[in-house]
CSV table of C-alpha atoms in Angstrom, one decimal:
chain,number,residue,atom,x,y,z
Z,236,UNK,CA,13.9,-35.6,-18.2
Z,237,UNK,CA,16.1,-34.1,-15.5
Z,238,UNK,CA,19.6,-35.6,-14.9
Z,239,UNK,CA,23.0,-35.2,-13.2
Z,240,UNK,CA,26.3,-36.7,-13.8
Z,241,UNK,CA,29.4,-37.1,-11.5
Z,242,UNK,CA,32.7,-36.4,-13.5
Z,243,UNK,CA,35.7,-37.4,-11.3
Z,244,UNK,CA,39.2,-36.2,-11.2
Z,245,UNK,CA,42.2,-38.5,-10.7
Z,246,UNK,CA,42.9,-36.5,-7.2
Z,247,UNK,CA,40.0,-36.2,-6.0
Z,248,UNK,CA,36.5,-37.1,-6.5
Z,249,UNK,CA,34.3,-33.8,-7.6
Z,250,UNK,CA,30.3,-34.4,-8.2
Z,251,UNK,CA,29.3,-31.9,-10.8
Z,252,UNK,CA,25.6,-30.7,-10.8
Z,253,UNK,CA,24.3,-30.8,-14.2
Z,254,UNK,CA,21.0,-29.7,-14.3
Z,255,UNK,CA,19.8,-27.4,-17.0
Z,256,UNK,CA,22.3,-29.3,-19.3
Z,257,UNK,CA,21.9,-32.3,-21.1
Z,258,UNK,CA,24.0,-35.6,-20.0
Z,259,UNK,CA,25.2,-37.1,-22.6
Z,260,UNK,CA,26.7,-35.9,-26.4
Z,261,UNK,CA,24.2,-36.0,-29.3
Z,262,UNK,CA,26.8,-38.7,-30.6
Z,263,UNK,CA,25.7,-40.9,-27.6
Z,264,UNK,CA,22.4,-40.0,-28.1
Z,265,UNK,CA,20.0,-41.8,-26.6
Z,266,UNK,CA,22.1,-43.2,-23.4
Z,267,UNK,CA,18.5,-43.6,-21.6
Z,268,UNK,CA,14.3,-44.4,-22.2
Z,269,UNK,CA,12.7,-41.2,-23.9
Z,270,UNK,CA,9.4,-40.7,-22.5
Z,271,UNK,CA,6.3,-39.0,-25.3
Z,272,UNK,CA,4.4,-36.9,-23.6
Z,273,UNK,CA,0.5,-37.4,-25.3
Z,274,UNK,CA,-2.2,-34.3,-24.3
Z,275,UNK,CA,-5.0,-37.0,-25.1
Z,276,UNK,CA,-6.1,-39.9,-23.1
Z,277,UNK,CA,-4.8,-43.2,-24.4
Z,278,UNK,CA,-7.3,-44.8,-27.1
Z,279,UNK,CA,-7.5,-42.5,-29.8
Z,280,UNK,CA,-6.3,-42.0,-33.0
Z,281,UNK,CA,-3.3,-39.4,-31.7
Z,282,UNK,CA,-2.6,-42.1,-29.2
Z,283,UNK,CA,-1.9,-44.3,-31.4
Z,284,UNK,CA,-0.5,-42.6,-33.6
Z,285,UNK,CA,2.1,-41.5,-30.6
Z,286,UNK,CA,2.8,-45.3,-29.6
Z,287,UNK,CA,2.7,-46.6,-33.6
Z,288,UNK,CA,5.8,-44.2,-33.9
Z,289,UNK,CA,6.9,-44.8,-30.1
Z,290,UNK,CA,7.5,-48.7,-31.0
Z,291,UNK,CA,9.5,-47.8,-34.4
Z,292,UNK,CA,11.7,-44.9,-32.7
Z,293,UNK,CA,12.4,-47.9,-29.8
Z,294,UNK,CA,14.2,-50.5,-32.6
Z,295,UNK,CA,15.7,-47.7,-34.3
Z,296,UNK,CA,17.7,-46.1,-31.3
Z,297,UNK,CA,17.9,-49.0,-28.9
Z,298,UNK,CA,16.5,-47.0,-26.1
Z,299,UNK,CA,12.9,-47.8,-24.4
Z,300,UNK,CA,10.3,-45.4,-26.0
Z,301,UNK,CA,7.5,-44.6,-23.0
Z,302,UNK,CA,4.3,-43.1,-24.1
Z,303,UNK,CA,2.5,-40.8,-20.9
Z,304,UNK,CA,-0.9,-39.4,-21.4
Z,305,UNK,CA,-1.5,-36.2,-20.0
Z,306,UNK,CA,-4.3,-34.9,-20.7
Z,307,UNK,CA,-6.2,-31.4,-19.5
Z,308,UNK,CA,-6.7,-27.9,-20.6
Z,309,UNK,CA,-6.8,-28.2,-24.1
Z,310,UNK,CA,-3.4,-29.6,-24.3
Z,311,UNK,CA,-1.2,-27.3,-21.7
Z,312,UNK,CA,-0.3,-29.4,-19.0
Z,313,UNK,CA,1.3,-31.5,-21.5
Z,314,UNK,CA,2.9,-28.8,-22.6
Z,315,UNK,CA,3.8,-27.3,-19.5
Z,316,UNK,CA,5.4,-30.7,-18.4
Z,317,UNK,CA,7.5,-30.8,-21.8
Z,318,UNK,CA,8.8,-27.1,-21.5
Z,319,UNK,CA,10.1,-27.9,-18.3
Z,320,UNK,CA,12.2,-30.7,-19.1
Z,321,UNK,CA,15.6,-30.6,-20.0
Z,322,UNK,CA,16.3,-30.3,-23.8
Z,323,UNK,CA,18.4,-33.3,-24.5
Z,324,UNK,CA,16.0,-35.4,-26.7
Z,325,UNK,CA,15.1,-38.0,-24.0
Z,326,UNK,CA,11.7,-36.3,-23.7
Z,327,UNK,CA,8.8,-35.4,-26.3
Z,328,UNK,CA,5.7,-34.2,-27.1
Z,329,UNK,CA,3.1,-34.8,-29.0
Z,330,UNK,CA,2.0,-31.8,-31.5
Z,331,UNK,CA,-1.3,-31.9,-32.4
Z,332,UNK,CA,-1.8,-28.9,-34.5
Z,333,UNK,CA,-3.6,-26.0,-34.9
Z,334,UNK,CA,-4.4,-26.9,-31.2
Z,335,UNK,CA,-0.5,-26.9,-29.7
Z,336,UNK,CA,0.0,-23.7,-31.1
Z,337,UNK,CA,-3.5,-21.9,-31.1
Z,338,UNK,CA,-3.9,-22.6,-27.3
Z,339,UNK,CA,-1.5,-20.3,-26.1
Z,340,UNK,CA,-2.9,-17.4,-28.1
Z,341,UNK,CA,-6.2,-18.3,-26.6
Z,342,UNK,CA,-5.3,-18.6,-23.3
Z,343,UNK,CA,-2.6,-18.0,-20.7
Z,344,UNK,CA,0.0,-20.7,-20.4
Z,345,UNK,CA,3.9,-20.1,-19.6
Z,346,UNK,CA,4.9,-21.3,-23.3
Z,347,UNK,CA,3.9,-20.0,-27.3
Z,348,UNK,CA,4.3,-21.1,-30.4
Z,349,UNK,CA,8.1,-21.1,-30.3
Z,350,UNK,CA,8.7,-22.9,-26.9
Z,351,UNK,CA,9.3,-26.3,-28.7
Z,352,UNK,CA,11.3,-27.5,-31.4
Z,353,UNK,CA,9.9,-29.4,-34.5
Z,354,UNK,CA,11.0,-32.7,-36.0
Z,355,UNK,CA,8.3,-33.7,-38.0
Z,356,UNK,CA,4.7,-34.9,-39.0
Z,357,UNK,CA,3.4,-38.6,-38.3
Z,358,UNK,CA,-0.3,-38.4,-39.7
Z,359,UNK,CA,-2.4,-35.2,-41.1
Z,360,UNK,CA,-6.1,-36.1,-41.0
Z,361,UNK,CA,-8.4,-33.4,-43.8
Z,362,UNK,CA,-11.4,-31.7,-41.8
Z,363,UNK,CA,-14.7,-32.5,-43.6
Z,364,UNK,CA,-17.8,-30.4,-44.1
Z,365,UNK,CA,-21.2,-32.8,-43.8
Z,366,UNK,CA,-24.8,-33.4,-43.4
Z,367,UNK,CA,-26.8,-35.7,-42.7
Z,368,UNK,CA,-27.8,-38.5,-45.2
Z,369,UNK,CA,-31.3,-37.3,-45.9
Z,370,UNK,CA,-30.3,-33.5,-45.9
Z,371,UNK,CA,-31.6,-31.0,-48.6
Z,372,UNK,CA,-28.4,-29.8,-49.5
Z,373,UNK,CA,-27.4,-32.6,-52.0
Z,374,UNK,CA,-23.7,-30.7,-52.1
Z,375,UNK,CA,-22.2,-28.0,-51.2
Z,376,UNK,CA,-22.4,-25.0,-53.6
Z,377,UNK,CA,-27.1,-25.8,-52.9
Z,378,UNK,CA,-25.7,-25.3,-48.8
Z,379,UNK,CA,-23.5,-21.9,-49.0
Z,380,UNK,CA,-26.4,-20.8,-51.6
Z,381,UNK,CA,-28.5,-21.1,-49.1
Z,382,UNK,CA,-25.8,-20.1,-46.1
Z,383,UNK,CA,-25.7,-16.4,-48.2
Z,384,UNK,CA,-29.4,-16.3,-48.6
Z,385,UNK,CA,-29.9,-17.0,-44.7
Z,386,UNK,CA,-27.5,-15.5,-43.1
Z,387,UNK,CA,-26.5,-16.8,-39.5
Z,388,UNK,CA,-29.7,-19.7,-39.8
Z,389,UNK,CA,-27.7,-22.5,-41.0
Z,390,UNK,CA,-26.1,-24.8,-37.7
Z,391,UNK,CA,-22.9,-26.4,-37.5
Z,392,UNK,CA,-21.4,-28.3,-35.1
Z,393,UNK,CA,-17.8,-27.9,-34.3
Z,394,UNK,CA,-15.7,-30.2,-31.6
Z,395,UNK,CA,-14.9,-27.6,-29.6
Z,396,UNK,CA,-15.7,-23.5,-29.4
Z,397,UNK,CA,-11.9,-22.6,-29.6
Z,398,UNK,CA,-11.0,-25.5,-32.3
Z,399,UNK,CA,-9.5,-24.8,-35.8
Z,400,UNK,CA,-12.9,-26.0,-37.2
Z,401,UNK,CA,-15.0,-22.8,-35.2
Z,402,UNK,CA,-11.7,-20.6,-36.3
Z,403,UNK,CA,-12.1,-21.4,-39.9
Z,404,UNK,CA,-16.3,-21.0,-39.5
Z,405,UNK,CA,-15.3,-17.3,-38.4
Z,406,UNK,CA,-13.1,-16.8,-41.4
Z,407,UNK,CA,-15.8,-18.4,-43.7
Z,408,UNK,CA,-17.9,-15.4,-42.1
Z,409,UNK,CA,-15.3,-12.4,-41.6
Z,410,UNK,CA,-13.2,-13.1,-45.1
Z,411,UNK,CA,-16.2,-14.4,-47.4
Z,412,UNK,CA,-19.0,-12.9,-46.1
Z,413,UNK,CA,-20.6,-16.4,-45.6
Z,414,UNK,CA,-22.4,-16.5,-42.0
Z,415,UNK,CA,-23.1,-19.5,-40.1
Z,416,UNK,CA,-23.8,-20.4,-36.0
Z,417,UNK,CA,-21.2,-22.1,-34.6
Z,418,UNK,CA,-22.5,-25.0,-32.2
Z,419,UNK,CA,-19.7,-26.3,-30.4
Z,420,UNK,CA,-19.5,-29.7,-28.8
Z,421,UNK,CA,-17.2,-32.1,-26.5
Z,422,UNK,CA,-15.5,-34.1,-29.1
Z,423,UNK,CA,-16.6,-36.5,-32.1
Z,424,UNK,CA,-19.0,-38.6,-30.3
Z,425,UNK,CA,-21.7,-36.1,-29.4
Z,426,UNK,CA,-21.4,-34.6,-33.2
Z,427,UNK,CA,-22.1,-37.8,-34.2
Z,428,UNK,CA,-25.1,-37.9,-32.4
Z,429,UNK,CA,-26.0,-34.4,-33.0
Z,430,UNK,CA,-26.2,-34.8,-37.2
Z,431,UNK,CA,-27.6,-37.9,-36.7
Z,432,UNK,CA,-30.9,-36.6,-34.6
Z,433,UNK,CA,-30.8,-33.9,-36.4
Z,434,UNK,CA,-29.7,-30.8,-33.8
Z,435,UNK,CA,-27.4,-29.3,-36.5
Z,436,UNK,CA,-27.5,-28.8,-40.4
Z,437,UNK,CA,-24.0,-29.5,-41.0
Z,438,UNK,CA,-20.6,-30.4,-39.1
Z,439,UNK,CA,-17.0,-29.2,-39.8
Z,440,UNK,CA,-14.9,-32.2,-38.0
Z,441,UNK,CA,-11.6,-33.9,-38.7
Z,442,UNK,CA,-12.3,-37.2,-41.1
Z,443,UNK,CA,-10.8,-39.2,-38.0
Z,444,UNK,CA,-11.7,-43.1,-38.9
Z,445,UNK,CA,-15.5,-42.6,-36.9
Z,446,UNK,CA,-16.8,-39.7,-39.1
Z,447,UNK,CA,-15.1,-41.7,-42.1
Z,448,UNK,CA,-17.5,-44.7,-41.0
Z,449,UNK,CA,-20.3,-42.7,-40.9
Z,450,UNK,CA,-20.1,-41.4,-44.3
Z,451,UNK,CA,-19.2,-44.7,-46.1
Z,452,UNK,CA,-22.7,-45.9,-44.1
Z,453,UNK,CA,-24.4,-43.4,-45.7
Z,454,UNK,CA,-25.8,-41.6,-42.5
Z,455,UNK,CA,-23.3,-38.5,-43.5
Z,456,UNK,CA,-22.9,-37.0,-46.7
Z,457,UNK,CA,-19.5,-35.6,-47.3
Z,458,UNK,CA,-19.7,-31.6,-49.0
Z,459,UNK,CA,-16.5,-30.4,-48.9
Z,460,UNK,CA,-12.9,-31.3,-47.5
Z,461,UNK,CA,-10.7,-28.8,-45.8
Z,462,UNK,CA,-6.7,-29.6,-48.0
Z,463,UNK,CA,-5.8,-27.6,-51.2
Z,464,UNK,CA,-5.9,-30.8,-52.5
Z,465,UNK,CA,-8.9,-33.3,-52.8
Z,466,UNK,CA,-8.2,-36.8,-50.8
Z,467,UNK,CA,-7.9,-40.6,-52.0
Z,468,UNK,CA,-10.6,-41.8,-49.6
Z,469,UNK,CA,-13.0,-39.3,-50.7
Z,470,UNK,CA,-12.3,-38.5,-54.4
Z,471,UNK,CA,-15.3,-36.8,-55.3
Z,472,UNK,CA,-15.7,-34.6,-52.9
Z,473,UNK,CA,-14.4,-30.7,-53.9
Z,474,UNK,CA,-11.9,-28.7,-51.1
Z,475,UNK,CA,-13.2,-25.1,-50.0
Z,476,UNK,CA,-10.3,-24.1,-52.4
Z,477,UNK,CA,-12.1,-25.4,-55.4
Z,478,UNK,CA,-15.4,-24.0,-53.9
Z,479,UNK,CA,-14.1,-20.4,-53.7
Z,480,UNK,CA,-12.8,-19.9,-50.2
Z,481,UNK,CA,-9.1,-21.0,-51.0
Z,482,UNK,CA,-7.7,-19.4,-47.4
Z,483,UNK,CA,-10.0,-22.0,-45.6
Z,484,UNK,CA,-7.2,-25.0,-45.9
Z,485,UNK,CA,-5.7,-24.7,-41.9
Z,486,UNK,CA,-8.1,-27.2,-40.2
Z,487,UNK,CA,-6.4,-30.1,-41.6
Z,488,UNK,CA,-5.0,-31.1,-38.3
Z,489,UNK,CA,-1.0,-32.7,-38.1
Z,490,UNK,CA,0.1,-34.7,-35.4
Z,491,UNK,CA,3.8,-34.9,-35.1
Z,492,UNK,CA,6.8,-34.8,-32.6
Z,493,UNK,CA,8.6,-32.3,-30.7
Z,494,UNK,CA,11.3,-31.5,-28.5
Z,495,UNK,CA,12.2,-28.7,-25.9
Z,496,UNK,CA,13.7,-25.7,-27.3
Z,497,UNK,CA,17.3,-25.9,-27.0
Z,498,UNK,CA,17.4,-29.5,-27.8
Z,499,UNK,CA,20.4,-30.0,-29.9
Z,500,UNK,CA,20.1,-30.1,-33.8
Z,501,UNK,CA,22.2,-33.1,-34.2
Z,502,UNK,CA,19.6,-35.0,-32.2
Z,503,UNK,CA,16.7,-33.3,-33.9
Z,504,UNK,CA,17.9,-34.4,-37.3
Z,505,UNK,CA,18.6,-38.1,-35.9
Z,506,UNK,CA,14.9,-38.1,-34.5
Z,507,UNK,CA,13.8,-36.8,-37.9
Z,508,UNK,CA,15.8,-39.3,-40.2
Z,509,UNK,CA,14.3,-42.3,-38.0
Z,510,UNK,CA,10.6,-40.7,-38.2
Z,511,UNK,CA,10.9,-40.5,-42.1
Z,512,UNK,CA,12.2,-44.0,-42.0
Z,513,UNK,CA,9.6,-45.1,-40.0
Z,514,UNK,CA,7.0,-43.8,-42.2
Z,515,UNK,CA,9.0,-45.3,-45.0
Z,516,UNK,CA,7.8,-48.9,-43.3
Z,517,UNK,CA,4.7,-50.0,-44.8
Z,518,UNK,CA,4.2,-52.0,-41.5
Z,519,UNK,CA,4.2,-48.9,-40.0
Z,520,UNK,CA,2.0,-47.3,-42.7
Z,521,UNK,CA,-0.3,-50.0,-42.1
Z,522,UNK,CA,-0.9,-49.6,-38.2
Z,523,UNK,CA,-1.3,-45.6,-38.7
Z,524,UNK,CA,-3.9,-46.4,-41.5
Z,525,UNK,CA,-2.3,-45.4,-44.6
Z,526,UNK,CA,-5.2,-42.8,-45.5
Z,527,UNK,CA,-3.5,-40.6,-43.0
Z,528,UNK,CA,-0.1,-40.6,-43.6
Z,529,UNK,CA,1.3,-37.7,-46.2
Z,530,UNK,CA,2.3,-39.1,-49.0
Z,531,UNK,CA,5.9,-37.1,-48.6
Z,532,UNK,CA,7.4,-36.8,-45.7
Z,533,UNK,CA,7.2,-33.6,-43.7
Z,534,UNK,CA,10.2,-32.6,-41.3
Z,535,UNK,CA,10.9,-30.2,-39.6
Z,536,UNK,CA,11.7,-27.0,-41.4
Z,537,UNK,CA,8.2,-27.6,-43.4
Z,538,UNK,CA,6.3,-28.9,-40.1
Z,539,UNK,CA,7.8,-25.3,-38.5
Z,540,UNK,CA,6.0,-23.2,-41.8
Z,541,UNK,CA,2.8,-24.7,-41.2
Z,542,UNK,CA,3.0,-24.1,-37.6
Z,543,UNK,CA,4.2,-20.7,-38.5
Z,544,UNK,CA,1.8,-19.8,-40.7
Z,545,UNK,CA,-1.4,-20.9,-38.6
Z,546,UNK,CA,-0.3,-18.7,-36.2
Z,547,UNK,CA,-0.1,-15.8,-38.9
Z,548,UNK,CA,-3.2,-16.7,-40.5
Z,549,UNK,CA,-5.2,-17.9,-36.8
Z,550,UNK,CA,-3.7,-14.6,-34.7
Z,551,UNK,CA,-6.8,-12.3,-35.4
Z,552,UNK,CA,-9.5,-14.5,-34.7
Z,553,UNK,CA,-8.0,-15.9,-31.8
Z,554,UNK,CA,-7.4,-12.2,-30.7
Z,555,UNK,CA,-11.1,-12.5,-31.0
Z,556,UNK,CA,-11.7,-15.1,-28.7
Z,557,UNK,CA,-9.2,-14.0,-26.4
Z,558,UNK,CA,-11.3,-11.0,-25.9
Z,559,UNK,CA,-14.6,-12.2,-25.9
């Protein structure tokens, strides 16, 4: 959010352009609205997610909390928009990662990994590995039996060729020696369909609360879950850890907040002591669905590592794609 103040002496009146500077103190922070900038359309689950936390952030600084969607090119316009405004906390972005900070090694966009600031984690959602209800593989050590035995002939579906679900498919491949195809679609909805006519032998997909319906129904049987550590909603099903691949853990997507780099840390750390207050709120537990909010609190040094170390662990693969 761009702004400009005029300062005046008690001689004379001098205007004094401010742009490239933030307007007011981090004492008086916020002095105006601060706009969240969402790379999704409105309606899903990071959506609301962004305006669940919007509305808190609103009572507990005073100011109007807007939510834009801007959606397009895998997140980057958003992006692009945040970078360019001024770094005085009025504007904010959704993070939605791997995707915020795998995009730019992907493809070419005026920003990285390191052109925003963290302040910390609203929800993490596990990714899940399933088939269908009626598949042979009752569970997961009888479908990467068979994944080593038949190498490449197994199918499974993805959300997207360049998502951290296809990533961790080529590290199943290149760091275990487990092959699979890769069949990317267009988001949740045509998976859904795919595993249910049958088009795929598996999926790797976030447990957002659609692919949770369908395996409570029965239609998709849960295998494995992509944390170190097994989830409450799904107790008995094993992590790729426990199943022997214990590097496949980064597809467990977090959606949190961030700020231009250069935004002052005083304001960070007020944006970060109202999230974890926030998510303190069982109201606001509640709306975000409690199954997805981490049971401790994740700021922003620890929201930095992770972002950090996906783009340690992701940067050879997505060399990969880069190239190919």
């Amino acid at each position: 959010m761009r702004r400009a103040w005029a300062g005046f002496a008690a001689a004379a009146a001098l205007t004094l352009s401010c742009s490239g500077q933030a307007a007011d103190t981090p004492e008086e922070y916020p002095t105006d609205e601060i706009t969240v900038i969402v790379p999704y359309t409105a309606g899903g689950p990071t959506d609301l997610a962004a305006r669940t936390m919007g509305a808190h952030l609103e009572k507990a600084l005073g100011q109007p909390v807007i939510v834009e969607n801007v959606p397009g090119a895998a997140g980057s316009v958003a992006m692009n928009e945040l970078v360019a405004s001024e770094p005085d906390g009025h504007t904010l972005t959704l993070v939605a990662a791997p995707s915020t900070v795998v995009t730019p090694m992907i493809q070419d966009v005026p920003y990285d990994a390191r052109s925003f600031v963290t302040i910390g984690v609203i929800t993490e959602v596990p990714s899940v590995l399933a088939v269908p209800g009626g598949s042979e593989f009752a569970d997961a050590a009888a479908f990467f039996d068979a994944a080593r035995q038949r190498p490449g002939e197994l199918t499974v579906g993805t959300p997207g060729a360049t998502t951290s679900q296809a990533i961790e498919l080529r590290r199943l491949a290149g760091e275990y020696g487990v092959q699979v195809t890769v069949v990317p679609f267009n988001g949740n909805a045509e998976l859904i369909q795919a595993v249910l006519g049958g088009a795929v032998d598996a999926v790797l997909v976030n447990v957002s609360q659609d692919i949770r319906a369908q395996v409570d129904a029965g239609d998709f049987r849960a295998l494995a879950i992509s944390p170190a550590q097994r989830v409450d909603y799904l107790p008995d099903v094993p992590t790729l850890a426990e199943l022997g691949f214990p590097g496949l853990t980064y597809s467990t997507s977090l959606f949190g907040l961030g700020a231009p780099v250069g935004t002052p840390p005083e304001i960070v750390t007020r944006l970060e002591q109202a999230m974890r207050e926030g998510l303190e709120d069982p109201a606001v537990r509640a709306q975000l669905d409690e199954a997805y909010v981490p049971d401790e609190f994740v700021g922003a040094a620890a929201f930095r590592q992770r972002l950090d170390e996906i783009v340690t662990v992701y940067g050879p693969v997505a060399q990969e794609l880069r190239g190919g």
